[in-house]
CSV table of C-alpha atoms in Angstrom, one decimal:
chain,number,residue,atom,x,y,z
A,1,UNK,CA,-3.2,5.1,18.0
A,2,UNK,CA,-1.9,5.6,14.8
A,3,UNK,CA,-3.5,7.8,11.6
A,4,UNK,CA,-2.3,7.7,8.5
A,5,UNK,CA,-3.6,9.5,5.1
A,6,UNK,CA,-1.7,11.7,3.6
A,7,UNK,CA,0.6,12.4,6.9
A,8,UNK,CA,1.6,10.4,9.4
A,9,UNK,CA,0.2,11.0,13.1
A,10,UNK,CA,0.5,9.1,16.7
A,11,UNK,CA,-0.8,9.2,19.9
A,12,UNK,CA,0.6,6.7,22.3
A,13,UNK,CA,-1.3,5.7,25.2
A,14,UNK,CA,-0.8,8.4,27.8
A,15,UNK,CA,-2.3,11.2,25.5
A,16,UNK,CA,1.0,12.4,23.8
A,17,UNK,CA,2.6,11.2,21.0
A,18,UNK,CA,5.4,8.4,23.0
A,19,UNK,CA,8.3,10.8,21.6
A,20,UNK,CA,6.8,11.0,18.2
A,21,UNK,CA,5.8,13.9,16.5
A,22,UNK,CA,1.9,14.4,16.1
A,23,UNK,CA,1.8,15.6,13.0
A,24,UNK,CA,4.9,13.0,11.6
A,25,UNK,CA,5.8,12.8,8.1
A,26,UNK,CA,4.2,12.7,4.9
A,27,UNK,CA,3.4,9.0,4.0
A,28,UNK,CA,1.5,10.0,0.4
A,29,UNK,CA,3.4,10.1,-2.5
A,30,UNK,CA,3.7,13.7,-4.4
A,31,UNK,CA,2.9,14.1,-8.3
A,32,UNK,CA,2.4,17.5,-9.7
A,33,UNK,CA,-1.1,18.2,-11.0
A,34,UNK,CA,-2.4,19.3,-15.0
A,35,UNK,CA,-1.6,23.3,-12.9
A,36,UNK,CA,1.7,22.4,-11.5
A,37,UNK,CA,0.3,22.1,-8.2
A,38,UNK,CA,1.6,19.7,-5.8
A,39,UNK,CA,-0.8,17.0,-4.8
A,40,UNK,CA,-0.1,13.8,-1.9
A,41,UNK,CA,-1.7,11.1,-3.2
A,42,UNK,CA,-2.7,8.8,-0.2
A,43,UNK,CA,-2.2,5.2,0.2
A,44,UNK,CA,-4.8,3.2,0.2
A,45,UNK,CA,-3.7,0.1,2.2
A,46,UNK,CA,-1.2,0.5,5.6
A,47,UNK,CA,-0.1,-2.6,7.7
A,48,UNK,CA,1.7,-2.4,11.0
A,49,UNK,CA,3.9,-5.2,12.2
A,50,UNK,CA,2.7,-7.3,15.4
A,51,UNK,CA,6.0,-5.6,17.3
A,52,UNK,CA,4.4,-1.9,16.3
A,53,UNK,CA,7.9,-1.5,15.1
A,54,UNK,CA,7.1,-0.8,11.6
A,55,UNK,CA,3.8,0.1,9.5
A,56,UNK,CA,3.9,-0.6,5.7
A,57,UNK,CA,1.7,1.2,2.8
A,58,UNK,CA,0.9,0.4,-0.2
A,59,UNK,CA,-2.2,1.6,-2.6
A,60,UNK,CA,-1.1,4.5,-4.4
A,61,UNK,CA,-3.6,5.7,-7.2
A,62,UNK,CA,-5.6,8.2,-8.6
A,63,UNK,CA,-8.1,8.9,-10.8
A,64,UNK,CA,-7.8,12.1,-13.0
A,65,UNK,CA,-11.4,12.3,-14.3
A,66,UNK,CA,-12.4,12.2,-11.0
A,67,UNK,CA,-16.0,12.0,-9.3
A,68,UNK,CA,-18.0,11.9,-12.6
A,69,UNK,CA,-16.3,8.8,-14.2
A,70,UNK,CA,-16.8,5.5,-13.1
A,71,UNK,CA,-14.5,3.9,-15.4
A,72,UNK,CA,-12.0,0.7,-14.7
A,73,UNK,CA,-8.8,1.6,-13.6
A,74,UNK,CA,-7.4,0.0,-16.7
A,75,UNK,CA,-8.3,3.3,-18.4
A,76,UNK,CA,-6.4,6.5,-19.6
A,77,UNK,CA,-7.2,8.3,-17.1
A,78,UNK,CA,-5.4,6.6,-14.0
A,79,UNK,CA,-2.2,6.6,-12.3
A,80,UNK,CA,-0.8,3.9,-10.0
A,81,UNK,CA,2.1,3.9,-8.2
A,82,UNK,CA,3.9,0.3,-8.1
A,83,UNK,CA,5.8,0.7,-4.6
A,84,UNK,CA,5.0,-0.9,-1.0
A,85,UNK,CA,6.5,1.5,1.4
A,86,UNK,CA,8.2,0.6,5.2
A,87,UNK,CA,8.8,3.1,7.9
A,88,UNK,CA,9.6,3.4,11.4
A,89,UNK,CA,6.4,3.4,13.4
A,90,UNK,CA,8.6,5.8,16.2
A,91,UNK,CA,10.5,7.8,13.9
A,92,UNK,CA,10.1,11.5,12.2
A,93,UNK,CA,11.8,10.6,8.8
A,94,UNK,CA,9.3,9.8,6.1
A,95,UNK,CA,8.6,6.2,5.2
A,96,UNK,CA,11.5,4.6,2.3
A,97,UNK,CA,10.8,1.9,-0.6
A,98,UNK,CA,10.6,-1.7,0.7
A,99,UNK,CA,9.6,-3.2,-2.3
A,100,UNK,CA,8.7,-1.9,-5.9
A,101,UNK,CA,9.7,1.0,-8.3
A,102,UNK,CA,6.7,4.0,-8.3
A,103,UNK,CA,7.4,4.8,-11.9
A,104,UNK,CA,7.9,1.6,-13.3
A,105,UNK,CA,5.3,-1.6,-12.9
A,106,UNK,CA,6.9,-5.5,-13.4
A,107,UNK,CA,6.4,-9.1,-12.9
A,108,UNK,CA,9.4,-9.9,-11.6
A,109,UNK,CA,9.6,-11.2,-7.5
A,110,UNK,CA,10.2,-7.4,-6.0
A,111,UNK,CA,8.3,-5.5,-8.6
A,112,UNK,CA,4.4,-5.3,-9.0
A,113,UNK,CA,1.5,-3.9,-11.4
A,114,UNK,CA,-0.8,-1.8,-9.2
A,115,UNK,CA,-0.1,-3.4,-5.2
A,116,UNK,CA,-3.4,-2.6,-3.6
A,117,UNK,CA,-3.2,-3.8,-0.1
A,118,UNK,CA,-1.3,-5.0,2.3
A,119,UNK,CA,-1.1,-6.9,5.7
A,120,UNK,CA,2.0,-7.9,8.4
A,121,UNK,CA,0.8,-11.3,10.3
A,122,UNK,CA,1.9,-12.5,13.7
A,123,UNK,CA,5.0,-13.5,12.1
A,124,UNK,CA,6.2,-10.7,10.8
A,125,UNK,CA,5.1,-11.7,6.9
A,126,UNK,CA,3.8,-9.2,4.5
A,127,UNK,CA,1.5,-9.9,2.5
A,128,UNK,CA,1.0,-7.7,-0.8
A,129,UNK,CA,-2.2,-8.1,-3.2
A,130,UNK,CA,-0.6,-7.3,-6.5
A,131,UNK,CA,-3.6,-6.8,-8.3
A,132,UNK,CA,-2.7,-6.8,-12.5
A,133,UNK,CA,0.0,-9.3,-11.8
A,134,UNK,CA,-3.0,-11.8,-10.8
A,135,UNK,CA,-1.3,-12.9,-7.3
A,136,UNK,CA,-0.7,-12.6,-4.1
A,137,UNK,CA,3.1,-12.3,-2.8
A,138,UNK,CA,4.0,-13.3,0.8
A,139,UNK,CA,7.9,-11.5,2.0
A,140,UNK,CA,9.7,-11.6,4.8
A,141,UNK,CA,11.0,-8.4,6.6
A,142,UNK,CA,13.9,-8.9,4.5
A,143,UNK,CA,12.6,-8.3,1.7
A,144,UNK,CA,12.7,-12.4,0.9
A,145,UNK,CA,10.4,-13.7,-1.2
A,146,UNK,CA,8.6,-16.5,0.9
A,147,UNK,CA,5.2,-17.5,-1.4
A,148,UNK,CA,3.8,-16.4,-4.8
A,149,UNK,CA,0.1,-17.4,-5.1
A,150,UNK,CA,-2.0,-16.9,-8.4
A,151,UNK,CA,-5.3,-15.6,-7.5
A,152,UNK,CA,-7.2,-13.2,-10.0
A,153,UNK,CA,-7.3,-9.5,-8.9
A,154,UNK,CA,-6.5,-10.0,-5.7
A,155,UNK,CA,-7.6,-6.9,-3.2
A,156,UNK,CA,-8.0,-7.3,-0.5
A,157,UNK,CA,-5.9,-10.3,2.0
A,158,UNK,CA,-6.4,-10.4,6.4
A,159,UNK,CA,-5.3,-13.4,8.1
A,160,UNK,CA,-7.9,-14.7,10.8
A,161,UNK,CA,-6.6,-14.3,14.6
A,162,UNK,CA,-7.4,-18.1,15.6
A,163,UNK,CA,-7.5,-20.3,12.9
A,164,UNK,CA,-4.6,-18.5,10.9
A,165,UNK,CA,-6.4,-19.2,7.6
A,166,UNK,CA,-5.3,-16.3,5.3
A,167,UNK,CA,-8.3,-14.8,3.3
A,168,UNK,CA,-8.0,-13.1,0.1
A,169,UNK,CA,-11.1,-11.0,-1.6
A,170,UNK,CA,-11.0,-10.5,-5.0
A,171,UNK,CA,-13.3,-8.1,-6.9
A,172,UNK,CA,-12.7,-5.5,-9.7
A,173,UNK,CA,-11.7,-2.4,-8.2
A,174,UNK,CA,-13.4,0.9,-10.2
A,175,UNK,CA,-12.3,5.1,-10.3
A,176,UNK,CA,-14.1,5.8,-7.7
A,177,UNK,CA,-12.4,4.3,-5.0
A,178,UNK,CA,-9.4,6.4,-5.9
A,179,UNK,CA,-10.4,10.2,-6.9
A,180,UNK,CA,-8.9,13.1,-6.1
């Protein structure tokens, strides 16, 4: 079992944590509130690969208004994060860039404009819904650009079990899905 917000935690099948620590490492990305306080934004989206070898996340945003606005997130107010993170599902060491620059959003193959979800299939593709760049990019665990697919704010994306058909939801995400 594996829980993941703003820390990463395991319990393996027997009750412990299979050589893991319980409370693992901190898979939210830090940013320094209006106060100077540290905050760890969460991600929004994680993805573990069909060998539990690796889990992925992605999703990093926030609101600044928060509960009392219910503004797009196109507005002044919010802060995304432009990085799909990888890490060793049996390691301590916190999770490192796979794709993407946090600071900096782009249209380029490896860079995106507000990645929202992601999803590993059977074979080991990841599948990122890069939701201002309109599309859907497919990678290997290489970091190899296998498929760019235009689809308008793409959110959500699963691939069903038996016929392998891969679904993508798109619908227009709001502030309140992401307030601190």
């Amino acid at each position: 079992i594996v829980l993941g917000m703003g820390y990463m935690a395991r319990i393996g099948t027997d009750g412990g944590s299979s050589g893991a620590e319980l409370m693992g490492p901190e898979v939210g990305y830090k940013i320094k509130d209006s106060k100077g306080n540290d905050l760890l934004i969460q991600p929004f989206s994680a993805a573990i690969s069909p060998d539990s070898k690796k889990v992925y996340f992605t999703g990093y945003h926030v609101c600044r208004y928060g509960a009392a606005s219910n503004n797009l997130v196109t507005n002044t107010g919010w802060k995304t994060y432009h990085q799909v993170y990888e890490m060793d599902l049996a390691s301590n060491e916190p999770p490192k860039i796979f794709l993407g620059d946090p600071e900096k959003s782009g249209n380029e193959s490896s860079s995106f404009n507000m990645p929202i979800n992601v999803f590993v299939d059977d074979n080991n593709r990841i599948y990122i819904c890069d939701y201002l760049n309109k599309r859907l990019q497919v990678f290997d665990q290489n970091k190899k650009l296998l498929k760019s697919i235009a689809i308008d704010y793409p959110a959500y994306v699963t691939v069903l079990p038996k016929s392998k058909d891969v679904v993508v939801i798109s619908y227009l995400i709001t502030n309140n899905e992401f307030q601190l």
